[in-house]
XYZ file of C-alpha atoms in Angstrom:
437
model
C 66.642 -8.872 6.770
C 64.957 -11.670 4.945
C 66.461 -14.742 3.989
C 65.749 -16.227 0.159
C 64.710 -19.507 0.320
C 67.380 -22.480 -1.525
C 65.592 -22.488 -4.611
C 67.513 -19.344 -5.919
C 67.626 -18.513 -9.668
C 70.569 -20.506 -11.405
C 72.783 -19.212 -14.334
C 71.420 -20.524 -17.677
C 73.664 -22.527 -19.776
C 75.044 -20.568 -22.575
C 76.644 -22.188 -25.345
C 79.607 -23.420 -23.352
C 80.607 -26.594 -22.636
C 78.814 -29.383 -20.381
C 75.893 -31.312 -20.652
C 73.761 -28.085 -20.241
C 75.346 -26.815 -23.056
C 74.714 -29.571 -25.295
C 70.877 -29.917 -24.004
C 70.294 -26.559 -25.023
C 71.787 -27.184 -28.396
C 68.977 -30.107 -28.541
C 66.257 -27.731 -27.830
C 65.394 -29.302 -24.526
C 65.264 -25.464 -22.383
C 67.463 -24.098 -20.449
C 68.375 -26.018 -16.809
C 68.478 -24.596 -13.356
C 70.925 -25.783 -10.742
C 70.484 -24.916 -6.812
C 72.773 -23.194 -4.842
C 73.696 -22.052 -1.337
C 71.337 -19.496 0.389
C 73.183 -16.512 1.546
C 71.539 -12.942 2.665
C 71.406 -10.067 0.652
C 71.709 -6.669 2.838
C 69.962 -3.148 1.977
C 72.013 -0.281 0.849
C 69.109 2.185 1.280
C 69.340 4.486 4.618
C 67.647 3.602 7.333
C 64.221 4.878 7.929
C 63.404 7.083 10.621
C 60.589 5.512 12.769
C 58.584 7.199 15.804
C 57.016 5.625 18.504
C 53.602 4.810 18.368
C 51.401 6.545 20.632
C 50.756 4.591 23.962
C 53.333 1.742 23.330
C 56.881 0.900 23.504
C 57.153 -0.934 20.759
C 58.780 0.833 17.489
C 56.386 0.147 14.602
C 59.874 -1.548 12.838
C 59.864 -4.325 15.538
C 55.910 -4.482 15.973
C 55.578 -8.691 15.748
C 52.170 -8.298 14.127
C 52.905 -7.157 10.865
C 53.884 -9.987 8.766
C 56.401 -8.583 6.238
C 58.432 -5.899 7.550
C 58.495 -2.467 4.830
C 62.865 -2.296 4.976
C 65.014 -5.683 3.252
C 67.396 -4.983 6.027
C 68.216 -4.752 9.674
C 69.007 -0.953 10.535
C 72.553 -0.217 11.842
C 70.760 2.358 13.830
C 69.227 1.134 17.204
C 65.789 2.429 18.074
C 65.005 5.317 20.286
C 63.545 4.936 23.444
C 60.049 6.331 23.656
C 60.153 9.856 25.517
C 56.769 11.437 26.534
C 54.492 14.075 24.388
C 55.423 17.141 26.348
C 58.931 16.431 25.225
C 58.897 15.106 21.648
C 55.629 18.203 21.023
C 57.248 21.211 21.888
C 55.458 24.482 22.070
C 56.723 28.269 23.025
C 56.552 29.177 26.909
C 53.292 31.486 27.818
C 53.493 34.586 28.109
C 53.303 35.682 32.348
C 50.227 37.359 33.320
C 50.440 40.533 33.385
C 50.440 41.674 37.031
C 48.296 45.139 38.130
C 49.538 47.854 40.031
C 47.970 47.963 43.078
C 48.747 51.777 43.383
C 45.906 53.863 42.678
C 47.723 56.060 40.211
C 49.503 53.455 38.136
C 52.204 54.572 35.407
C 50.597 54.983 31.837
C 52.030 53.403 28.750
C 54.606 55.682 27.544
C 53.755 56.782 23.727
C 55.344 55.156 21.108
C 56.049 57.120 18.131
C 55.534 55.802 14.355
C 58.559 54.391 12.681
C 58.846 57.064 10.548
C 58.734 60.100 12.549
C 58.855 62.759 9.310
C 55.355 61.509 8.338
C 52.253 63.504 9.046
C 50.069 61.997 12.426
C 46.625 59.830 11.434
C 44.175 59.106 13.543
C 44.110 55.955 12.776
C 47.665 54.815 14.591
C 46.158 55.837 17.669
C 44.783 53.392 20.329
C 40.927 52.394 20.372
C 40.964 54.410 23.617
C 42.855 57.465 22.602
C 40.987 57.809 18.478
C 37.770 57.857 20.303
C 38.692 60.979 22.384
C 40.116 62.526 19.833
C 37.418 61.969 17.714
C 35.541 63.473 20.645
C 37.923 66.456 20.676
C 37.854 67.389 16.929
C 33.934 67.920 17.210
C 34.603 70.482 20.093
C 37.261 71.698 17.879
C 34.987 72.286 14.592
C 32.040 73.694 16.524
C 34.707 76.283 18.064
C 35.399 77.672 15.043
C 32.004 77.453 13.707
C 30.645 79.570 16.499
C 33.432 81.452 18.084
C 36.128 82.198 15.792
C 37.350 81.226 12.289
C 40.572 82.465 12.146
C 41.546 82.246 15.632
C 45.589 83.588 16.310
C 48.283 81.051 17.415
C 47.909 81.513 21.091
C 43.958 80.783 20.586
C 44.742 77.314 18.774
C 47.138 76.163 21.371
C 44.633 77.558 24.395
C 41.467 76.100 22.049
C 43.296 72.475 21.633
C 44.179 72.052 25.287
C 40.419 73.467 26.177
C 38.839 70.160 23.387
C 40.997 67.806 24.615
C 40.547 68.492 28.454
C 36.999 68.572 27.961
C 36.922 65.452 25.588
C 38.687 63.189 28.808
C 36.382 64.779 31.384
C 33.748 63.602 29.200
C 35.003 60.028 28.570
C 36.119 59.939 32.457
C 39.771 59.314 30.800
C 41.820 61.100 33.823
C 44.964 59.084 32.595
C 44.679 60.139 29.044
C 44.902 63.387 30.006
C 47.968 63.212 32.766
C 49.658 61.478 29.721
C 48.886 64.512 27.644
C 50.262 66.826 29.761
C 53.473 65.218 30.777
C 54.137 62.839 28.218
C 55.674 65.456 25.068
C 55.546 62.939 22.225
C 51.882 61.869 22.940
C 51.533 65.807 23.310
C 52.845 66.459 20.332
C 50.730 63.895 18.346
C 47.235 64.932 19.763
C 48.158 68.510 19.370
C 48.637 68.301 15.255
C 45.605 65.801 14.555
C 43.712 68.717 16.597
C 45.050 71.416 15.088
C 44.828 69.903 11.379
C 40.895 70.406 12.005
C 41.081 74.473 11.605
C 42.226 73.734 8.146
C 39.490 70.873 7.764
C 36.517 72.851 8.536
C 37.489 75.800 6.068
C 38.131 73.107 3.666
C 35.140 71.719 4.090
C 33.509 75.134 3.303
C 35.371 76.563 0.346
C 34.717 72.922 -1.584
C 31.220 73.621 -0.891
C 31.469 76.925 -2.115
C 33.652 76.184 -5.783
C 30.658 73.393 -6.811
C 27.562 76.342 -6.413
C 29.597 79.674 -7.588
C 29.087 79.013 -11.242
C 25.026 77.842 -11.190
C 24.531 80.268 -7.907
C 25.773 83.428 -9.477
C 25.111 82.326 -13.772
C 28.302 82.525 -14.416
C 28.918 81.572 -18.482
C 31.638 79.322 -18.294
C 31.398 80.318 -22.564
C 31.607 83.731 -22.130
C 34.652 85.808 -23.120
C 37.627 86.566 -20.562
C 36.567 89.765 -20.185
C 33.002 89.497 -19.721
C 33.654 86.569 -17.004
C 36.346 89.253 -15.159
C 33.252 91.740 -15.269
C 30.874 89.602 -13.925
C 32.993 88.379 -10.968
C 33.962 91.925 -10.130
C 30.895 93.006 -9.822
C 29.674 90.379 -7.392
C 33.054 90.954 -5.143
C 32.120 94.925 -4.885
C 30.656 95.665 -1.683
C 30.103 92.090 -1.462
C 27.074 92.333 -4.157
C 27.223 88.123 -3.726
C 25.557 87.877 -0.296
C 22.011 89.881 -1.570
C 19.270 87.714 -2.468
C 19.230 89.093 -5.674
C 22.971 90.262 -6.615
C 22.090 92.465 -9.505
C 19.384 94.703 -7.291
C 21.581 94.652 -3.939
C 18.619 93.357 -1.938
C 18.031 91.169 1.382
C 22.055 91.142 2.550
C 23.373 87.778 3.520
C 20.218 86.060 2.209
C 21.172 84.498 -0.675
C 20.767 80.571 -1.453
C 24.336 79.940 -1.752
C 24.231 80.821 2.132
C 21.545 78.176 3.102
C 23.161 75.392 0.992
C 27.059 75.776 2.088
C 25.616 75.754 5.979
C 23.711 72.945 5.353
C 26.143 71.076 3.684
C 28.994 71.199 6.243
C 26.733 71.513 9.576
C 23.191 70.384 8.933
C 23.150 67.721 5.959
C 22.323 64.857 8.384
C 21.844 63.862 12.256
C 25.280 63.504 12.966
C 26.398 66.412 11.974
C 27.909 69.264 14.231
C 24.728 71.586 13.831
C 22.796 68.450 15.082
C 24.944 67.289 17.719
C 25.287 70.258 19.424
C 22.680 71.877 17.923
C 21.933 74.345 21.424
C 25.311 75.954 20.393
C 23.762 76.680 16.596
C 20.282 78.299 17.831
C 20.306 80.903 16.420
C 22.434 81.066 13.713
C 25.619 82.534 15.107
C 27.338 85.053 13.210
C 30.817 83.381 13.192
C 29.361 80.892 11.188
C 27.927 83.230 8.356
C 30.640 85.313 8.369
C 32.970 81.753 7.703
C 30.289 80.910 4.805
C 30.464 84.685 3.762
C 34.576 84.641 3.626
C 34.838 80.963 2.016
C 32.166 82.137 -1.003
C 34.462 85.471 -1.892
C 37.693 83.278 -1.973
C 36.311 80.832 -4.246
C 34.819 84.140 -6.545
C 38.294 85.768 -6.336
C 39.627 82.690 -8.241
C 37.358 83.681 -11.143
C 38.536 87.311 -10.839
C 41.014 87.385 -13.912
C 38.279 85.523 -16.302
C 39.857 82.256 -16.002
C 39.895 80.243 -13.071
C 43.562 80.313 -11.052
C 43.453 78.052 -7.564
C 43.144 79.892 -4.062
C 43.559 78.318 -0.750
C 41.552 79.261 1.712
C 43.989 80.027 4.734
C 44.477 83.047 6.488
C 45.900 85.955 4.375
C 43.401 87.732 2.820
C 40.608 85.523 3.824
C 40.877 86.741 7.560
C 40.883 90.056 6.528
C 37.387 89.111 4.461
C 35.979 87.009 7.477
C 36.483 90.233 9.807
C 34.677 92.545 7.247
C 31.615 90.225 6.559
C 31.480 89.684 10.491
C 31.819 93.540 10.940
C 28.374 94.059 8.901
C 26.378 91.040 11.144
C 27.687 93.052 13.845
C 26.382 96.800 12.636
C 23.152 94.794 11.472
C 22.486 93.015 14.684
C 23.132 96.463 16.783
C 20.662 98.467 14.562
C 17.862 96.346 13.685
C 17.823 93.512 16.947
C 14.320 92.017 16.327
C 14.699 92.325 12.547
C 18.524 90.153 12.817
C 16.801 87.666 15.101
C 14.077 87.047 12.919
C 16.918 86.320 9.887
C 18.595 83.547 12.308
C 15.366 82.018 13.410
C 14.102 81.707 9.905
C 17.661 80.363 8.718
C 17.605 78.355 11.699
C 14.249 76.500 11.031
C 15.334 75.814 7.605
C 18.719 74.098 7.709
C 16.812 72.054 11.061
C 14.401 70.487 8.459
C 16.843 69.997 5.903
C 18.991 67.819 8.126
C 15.712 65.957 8.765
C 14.782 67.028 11.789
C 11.072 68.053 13.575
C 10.391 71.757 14.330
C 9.251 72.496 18.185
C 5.334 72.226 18.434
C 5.150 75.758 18.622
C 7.397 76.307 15.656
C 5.287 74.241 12.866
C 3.574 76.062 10.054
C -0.345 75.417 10.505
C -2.252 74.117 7.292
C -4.805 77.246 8.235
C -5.160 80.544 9.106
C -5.728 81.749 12.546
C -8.874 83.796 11.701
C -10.432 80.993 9.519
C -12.688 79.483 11.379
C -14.017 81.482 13.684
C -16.128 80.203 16.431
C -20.281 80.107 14.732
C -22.097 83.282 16.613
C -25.506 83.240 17.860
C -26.568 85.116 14.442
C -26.194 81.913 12.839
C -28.288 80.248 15.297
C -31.066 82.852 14.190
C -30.615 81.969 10.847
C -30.893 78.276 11.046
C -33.511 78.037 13.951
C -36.614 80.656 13.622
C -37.547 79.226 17.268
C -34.859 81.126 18.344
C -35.006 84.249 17.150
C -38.766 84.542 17.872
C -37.313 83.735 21.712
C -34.943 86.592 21.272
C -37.604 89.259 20.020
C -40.263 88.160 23.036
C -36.882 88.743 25.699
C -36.394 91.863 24.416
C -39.954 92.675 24.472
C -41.229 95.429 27.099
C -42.522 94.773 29.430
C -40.822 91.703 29.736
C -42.641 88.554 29.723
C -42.586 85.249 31.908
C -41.983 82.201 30.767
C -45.694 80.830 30.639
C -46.509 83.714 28.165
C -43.507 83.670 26.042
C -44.256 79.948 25.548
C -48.034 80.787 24.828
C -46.437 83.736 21.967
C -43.885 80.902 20.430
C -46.907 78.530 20.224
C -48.965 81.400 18.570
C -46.478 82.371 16.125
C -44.735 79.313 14.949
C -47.489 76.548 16.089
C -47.465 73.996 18.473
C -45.843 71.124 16.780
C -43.424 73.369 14.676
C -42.674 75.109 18.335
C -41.649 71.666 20.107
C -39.256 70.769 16.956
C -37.620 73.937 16.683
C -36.985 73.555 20.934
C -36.003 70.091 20.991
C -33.289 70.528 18.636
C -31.935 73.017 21.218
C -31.411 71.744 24.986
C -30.551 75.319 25.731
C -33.126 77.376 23.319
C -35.719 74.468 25.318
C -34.649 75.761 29.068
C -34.229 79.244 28.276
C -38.204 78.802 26.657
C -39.086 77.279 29.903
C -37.447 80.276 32.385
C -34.839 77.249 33.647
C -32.204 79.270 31.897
């Protein structure tokens, strides 16, 4: 509260009556008259103060501010001061965590996605359990790749057990896997994002496959209905599209379409399977062409009416295509061993330099010929060197002559000083002139 001081504002004369009326009227000003002091109280709310850090005393009250902010005392008394950890509240930690001392402690059960119906990712898996199944899904691919492409039920189920088994032994996760085989939902989850790669990898070939058909094969996109139909049928027949050359039926399962689908999906870079587990791919094994071989005749057979009508490539007919094309790797390698071996070796060393790799030592193509440069015979020695062939006729001489005489013939035939030139030139021609040799 402050007080006014007694020299408060009067009420100027108005034109009423008095003498301050009439000194108005004369133009002398208007006239102030004191009055009593009395206090004037605030009608604003009081305002909320806090204690100052470190004292007791409420800024309101502090005695060394001169003029106090509020017109009024507050009805409301001050708080005491309480201390920080009360006024500064904050949420209680969280316990530590305590570890099982048993050596076998309980796993975290699995927690399934909110919305169950949706298909599994990889992604809403733990750090821990994506990087074994990322681990798994390579085993997975190169399974198919080498083994079988269109394995039966009962082969997935053994084949995903087999990845993932081999994936934790690897990782030296022996709790990942006890939780895969007793905990169903966790089960359940690894087994479809395992599974889903058998459809991946034959994916991954057909797409391949539909972007080379047309430029591979010269297929006129222009061309008539009928003449495309033609065309296409005649590369399906007795599976005309695997020959190097389609139209003369020659060099079976040589054709580029072959090299560039393999090296696309297994060889296009160092971490690809073909790479990674590249002992499995030497040679070439014939699952894998036969896969190439099936994925290239479903992605024809969509061309077969003249006008292009979408296939999938799943297992109806395309199983019954992949056994056919595996059947003929299979009659070829049986008949002609050393002829089939030669085809995966050279296949082999090609899609291993396209993915940017280095050929064994004993592999690499030499810049020469092995009968090039042969090693220079002792005719040539004749040729440049007289002194030498003049040695050879006196050694053949008969009789035979010692080595004081054949030096005495040299030095009669070719001179002294042209003798000693010739020899020193030739350590060997020198001793064997000399009898050292």
């Amino acid at each position: 509260m402050i007080l006014l001081r007694p020299y408060l504002i009067g009420s100027r004369r108005g034109s009423g009556s008095g003498e301050g009326g009439e000194a108005s009227q004369q133009g002398l000003g208007p006239t102030f008259s004191p009055s009593q002091s009395r206090q004037i109280g605030s009608n604003l709310p009081a305002r909320r103060r806090s204690p100052m850090r470190g004292s007791s005393i409420l800024r309101d009250e502090s005695p060394s501010r001169g003029r106090s902010r509020s017109r009024g005392r507050s009805s409301i008394s001050p708080s005491p001061t309480l201390p920080r950890s009360q006024t500064h509240t904050s949420p209680p930690r969280t316990p530590r965590r305590r570890r099982s001392r048993s050596p076998n402690p309980p796993y975290t059960p699995f927690k399934t996605r909110h919305n169950n119906s949706a298909k599994p990712r990889e992604c809403d898996l733990t750090p821990a359990s994506h990087s074994i199944m990322k681990l798994a899904g390579r085993y997975m691919r190169v399974r198919l790749a080498t083994m079988n492409g269109f394995p039966s039920d009962s082969e997935i189920v053994a084949w995903v057990k087999a990845c993932f088994r081999q994936a934790c032994n690897e990782e030296g996760a022996t709790r990942r896997l006890e939780r895969f085989t007793q905990d169903k939902a966790y089960y359940d989850y690894i087994f479809h994002l395992i599974k889903d790669k058998v459809s991946q990898i034959r994916n991954d070939v057909k797409t391949s496959a539909d972007t080379k058909i047309i430029r591979n094969y010269e297929i006129d996109l222009k061309a008539t209905q009928e003449e495309i139909h033609t065309r296409v049928e005649y590369l399906l027949n007795k599976s005309n599209f695997l020959f190097k050359n389609p139209d003369t039926a020659t060099e079976r399962f040589q054709n580029q379409i072959i090299f560039d689908i393999a090296r696309d999906v297994w060889f296009s870079g160092p971490t690809k399977d073909g790479v990674k587990f590249s002992t499995l791919f030497t040679p070439i094994p014939p699952a894998m062409l036969a896969l190439i071989a099936a994925g290239v005749h479903c992605s024809l057979s969509q061309w077969a009416s003249g006008s292009f009508v979408k296939k999938h490539f799943k297992t109806d007919p395309n199983a019954i295509n992949y056994g056919k094309a595996l059947e003929v790797l299979t009659t070829w390698k049986q008949a002609r061993p050393r002829e089939f071996k030669g085809f995966q070796d050279t296949l082999w060393n090609a899609l291993w330099v396209a993915s940017g790799q280095m050929l064994p030592r004993e592999q690499e193509e030499s810049w020469f010929d092995e009968g090039e440069f042969e090693p220079e015979e002792e005719v040539a020695d004749l040729v440049t060197n007289p002194a030498l062939g003049a040695l050879e006729a006196l050694e053949a001489s008969e009789p035979p002559l010692g080595p004081v005489e054949r030096l005495k013939s040299l030095k009669q035939s070719l001179g002294s000083l042209e003798c000693f030139k010739l020899l020193s030139g030739n350590f060997e021609a020198l001793q064997r002139a000399e009898g050292k040799l």
